[in-house]
mmCIF file with all atom_site columns, C-alpha atoms in Angstrom:
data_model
loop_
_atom_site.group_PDB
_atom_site.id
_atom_site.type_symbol
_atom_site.label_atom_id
_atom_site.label_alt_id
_atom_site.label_comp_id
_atom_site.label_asym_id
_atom_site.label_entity_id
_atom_site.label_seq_id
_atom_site.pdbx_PDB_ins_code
_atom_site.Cartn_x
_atom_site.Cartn_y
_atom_site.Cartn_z
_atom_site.occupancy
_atom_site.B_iso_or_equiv
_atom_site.pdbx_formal_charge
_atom_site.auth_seq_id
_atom_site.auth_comp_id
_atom_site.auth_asym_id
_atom_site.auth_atom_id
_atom_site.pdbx_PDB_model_num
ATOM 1   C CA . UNK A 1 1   ? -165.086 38.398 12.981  1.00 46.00 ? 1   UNK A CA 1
ATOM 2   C CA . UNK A 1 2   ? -168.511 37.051 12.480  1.00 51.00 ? 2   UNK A CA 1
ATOM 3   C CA . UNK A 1 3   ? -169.924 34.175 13.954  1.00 55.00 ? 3   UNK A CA 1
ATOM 4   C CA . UNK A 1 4   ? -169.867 31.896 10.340  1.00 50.00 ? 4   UNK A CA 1
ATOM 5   C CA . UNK A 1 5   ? -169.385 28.369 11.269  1.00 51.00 ? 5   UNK A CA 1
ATOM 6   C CA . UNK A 1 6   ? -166.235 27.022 9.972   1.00 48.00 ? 6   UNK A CA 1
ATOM 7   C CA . UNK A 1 7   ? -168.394 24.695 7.631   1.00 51.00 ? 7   UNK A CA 1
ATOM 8   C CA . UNK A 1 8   ? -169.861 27.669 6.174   1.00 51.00 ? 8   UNK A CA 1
ATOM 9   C CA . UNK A 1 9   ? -166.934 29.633 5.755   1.00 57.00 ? 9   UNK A CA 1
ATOM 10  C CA . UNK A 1 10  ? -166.332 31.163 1.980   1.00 68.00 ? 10  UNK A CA 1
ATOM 11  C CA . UNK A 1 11  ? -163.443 30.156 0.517   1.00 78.00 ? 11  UNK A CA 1
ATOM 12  C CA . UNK A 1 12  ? -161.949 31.431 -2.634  1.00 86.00 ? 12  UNK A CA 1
ATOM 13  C CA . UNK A 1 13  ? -161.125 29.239 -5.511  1.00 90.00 ? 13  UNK A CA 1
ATOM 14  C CA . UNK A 1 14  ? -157.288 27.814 -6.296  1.00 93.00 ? 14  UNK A CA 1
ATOM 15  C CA . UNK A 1 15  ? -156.511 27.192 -9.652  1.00 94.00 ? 15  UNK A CA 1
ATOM 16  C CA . UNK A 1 16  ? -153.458 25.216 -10.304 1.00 93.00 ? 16  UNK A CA 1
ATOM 17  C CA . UNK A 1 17  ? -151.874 25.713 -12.580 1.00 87.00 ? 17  UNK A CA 1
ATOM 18  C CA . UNK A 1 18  ? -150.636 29.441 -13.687 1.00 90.00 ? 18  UNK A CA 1
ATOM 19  C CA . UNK A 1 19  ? -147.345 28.301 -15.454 1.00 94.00 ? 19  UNK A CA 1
ATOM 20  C CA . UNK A 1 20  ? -149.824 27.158 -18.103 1.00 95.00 ? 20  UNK A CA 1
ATOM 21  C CA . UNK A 1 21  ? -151.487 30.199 -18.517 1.00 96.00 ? 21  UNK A CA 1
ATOM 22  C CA . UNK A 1 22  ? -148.035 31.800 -18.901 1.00 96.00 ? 22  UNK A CA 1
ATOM 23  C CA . UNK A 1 23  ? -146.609 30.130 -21.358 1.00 96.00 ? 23  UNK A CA 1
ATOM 24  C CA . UNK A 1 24  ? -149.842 29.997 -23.644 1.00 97.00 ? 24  UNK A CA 1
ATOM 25  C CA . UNK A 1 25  ? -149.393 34.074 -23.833 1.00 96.00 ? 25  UNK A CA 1
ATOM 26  C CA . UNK A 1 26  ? -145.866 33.682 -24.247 1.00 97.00 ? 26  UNK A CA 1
ATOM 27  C CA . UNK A 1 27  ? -147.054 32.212 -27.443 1.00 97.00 ? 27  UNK A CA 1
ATOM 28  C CA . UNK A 1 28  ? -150.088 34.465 -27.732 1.00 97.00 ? 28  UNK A CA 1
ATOM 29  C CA . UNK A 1 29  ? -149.231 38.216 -26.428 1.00 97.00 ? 29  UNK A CA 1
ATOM 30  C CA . UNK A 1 30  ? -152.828 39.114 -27.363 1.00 97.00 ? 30  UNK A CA 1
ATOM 31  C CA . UNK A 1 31  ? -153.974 36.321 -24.234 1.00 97.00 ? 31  UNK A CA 1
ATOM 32  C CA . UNK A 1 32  ? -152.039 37.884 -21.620 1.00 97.00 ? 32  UNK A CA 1
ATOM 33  C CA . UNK A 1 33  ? -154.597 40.838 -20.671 1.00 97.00 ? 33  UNK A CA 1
ATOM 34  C CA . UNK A 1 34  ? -157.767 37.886 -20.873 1.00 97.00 ? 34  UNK A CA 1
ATOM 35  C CA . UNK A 1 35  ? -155.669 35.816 -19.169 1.00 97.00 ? 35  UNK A CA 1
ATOM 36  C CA . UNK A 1 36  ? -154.286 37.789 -16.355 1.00 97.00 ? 36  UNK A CA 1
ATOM 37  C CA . UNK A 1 37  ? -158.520 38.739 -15.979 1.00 96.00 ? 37  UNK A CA 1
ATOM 38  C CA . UNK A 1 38  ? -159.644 35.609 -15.787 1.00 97.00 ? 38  UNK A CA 1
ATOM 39  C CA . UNK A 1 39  ? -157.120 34.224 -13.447 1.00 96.00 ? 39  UNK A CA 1
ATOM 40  C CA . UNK A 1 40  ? -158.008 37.424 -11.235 1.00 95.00 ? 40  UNK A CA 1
ATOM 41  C CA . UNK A 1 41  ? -161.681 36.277 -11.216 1.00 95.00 ? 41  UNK A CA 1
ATOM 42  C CA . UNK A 1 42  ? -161.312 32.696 -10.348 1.00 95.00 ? 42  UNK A CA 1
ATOM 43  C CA . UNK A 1 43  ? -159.027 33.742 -7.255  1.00 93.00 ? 43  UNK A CA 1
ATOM 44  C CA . UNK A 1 44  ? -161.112 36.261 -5.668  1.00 93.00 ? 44  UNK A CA 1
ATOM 45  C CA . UNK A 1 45  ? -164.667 34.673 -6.348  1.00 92.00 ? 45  UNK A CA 1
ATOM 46  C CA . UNK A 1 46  ? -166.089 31.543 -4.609  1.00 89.00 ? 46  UNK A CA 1
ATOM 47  C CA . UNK A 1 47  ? -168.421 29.481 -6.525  1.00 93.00 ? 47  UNK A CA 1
ATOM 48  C CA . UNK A 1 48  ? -170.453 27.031 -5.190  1.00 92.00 ? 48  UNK A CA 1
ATOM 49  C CA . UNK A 1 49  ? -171.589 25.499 -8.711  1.00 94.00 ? 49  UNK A CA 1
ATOM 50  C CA . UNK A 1 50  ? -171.252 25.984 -12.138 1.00 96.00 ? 50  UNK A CA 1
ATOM 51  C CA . UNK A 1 51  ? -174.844 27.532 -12.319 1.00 95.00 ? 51  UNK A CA 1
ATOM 52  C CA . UNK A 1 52  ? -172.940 29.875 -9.379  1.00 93.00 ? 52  UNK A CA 1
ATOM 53  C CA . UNK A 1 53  ? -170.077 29.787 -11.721 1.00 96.00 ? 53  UNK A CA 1
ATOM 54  C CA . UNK A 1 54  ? -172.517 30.901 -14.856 1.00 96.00 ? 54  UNK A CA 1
ATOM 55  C CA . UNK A 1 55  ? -173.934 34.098 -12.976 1.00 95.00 ? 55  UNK A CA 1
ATOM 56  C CA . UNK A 1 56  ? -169.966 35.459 -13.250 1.00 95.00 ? 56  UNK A CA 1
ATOM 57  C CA . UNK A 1 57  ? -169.287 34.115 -16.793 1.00 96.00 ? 57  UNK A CA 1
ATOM 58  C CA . UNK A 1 58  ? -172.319 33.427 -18.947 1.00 95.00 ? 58  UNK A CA 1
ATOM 59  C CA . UNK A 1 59  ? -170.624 31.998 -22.006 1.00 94.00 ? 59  UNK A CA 1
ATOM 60  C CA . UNK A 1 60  ? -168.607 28.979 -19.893 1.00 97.00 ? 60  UNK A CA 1
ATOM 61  C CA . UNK A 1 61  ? -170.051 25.775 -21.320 1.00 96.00 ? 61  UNK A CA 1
ATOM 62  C CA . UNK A 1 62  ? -169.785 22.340 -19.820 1.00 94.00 ? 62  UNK A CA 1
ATOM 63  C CA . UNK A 1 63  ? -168.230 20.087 -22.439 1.00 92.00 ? 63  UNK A CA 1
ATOM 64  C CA . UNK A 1 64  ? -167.162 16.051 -21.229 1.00 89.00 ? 64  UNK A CA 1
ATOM 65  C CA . UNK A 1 65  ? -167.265 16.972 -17.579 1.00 91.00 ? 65  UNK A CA 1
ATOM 66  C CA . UNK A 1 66  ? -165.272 19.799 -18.271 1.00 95.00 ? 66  UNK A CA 1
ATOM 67  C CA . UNK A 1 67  ? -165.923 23.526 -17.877 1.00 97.00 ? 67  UNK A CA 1
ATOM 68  C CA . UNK A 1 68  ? -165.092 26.072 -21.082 1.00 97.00 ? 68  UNK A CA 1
ATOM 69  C CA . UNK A 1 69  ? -163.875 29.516 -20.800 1.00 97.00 ? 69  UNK A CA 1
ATOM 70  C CA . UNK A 1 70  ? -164.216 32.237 -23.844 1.00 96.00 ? 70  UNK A CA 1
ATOM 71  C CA . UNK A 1 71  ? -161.632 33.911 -23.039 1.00 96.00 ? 71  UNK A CA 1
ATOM 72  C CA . UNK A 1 72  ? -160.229 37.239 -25.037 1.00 94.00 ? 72  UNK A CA 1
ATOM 73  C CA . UNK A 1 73  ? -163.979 37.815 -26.883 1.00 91.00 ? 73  UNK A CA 1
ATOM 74  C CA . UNK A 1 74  ? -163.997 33.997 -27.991 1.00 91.00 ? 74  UNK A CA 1
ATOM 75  C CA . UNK A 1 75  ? -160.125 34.373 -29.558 1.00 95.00 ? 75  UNK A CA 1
ATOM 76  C CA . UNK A 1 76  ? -159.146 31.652 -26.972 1.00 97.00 ? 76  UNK A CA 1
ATOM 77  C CA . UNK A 1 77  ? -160.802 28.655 -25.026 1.00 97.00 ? 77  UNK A CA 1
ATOM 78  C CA . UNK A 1 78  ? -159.769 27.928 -21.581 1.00 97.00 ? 78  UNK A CA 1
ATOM 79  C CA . UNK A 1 79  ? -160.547 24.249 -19.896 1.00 96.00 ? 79  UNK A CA 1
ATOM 80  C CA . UNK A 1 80  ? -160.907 23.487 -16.670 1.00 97.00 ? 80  UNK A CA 1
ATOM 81  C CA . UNK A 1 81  ? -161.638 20.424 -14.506 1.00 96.00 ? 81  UNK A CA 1
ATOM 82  C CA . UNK A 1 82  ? -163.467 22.548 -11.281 1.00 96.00 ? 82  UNK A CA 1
ATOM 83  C CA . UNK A 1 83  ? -164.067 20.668 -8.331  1.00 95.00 ? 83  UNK A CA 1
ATOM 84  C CA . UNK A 1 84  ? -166.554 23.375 -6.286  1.00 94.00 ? 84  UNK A CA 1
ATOM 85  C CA . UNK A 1 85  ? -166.017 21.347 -2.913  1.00 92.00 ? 85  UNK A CA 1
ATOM 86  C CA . UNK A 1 86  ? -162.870 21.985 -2.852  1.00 92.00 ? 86  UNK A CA 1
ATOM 87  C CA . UNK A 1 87  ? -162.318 25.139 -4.372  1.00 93.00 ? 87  UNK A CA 1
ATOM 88  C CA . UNK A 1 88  ? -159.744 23.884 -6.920  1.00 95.00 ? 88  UNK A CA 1
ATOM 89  C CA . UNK A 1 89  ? -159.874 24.751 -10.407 1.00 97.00 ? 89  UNK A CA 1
ATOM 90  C CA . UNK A 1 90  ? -157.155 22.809 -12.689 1.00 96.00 ? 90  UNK A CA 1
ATOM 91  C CA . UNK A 1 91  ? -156.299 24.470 -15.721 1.00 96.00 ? 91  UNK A CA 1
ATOM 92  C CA . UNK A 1 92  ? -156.357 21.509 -18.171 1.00 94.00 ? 92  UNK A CA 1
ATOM 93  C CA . UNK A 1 93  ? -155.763 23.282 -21.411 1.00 95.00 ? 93  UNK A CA 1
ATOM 94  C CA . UNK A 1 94  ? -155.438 26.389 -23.095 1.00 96.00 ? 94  UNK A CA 1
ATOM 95  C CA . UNK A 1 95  ? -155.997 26.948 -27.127 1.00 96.00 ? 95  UNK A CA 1
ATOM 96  C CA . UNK A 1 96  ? -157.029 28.706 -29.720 1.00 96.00 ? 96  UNK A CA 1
ATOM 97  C CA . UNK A 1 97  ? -160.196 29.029 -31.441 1.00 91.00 ? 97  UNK A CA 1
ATOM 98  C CA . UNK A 1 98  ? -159.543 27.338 -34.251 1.00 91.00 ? 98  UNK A CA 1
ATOM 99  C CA . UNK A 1 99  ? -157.076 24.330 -32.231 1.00 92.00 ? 99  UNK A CA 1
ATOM 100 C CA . UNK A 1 100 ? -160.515 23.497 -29.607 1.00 90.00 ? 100 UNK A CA 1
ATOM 101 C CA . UNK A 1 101 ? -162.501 23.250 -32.885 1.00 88.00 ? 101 UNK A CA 1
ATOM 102 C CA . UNK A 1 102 ? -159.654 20.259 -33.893 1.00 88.00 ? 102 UNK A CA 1
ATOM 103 C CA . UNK A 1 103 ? -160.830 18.497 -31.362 1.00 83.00 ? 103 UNK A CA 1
ATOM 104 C CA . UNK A 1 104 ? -157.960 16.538 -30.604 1.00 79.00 ? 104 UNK A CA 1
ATOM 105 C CA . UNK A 1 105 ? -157.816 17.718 -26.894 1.00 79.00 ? 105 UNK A CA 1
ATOM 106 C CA . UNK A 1 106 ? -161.098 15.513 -26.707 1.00 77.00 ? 106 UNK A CA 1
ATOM 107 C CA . UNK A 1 107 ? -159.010 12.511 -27.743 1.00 72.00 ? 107 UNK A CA 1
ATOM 108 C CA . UNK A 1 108 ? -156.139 13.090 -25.369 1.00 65.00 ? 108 UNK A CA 1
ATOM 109 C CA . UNK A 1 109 ? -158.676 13.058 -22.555 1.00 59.00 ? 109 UNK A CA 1
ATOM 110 C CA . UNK A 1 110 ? -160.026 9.960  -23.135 1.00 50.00 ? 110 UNK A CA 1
ATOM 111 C CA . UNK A 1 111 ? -156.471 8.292  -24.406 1.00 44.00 ? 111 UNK A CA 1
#
């Protein structure tokens, strides 16, 4: 073991919450393979920023104090509320293309 100092020690990110992700594909077979990718990458990298976060996926977009995810070549939009000091990542909402472009999950945020 290496002589890291506990404050320095990497941690990998949490997101909460994968039932979400699970019933979105259930809905959308074509999401599971993105899905299951993305998820993989958000567990087994640590971030320490979004610019951090950017280097890993160029196309996430900060949008209301929220971070965007393309996910499945732009077919699908992941958002996420990602709080880098604590590793978490909470999976607010996942849609289509066409339902982010409603809008309406703006309005339930703010509501």
């Amino acid at each position: 073991m290496t002589n890291i100092p506990f404050r320095y020690t990497l941690v990998e990110m949490h997101v909460i919450a994968k039932p979400i992700l699970v019933e979105f594909w259930t809905q959308h077979p074509a999401a599971e393979s993105p899905l299951i990718s993305w998820h993989r990458i958000m567990e087994k990298e640590v971030f320490a920023d979004f610019n951090d976060l950017r280097a890993t996926f160029a196309s996430a977009d900060h949008v209301d104090g929220l971070t965007v995810f393309n996910i499945g070549g732009n077919k699908y939009r992941l958002i996420a509320s990602i709080h880098y000091n604590r590793h978490k990542v909470y999976i607010r909402a996942v849609l289509t293309h066409a339902e982010y472009d409603e809008g309406k999950w703006k309005q339930k945020r703010r509501s």
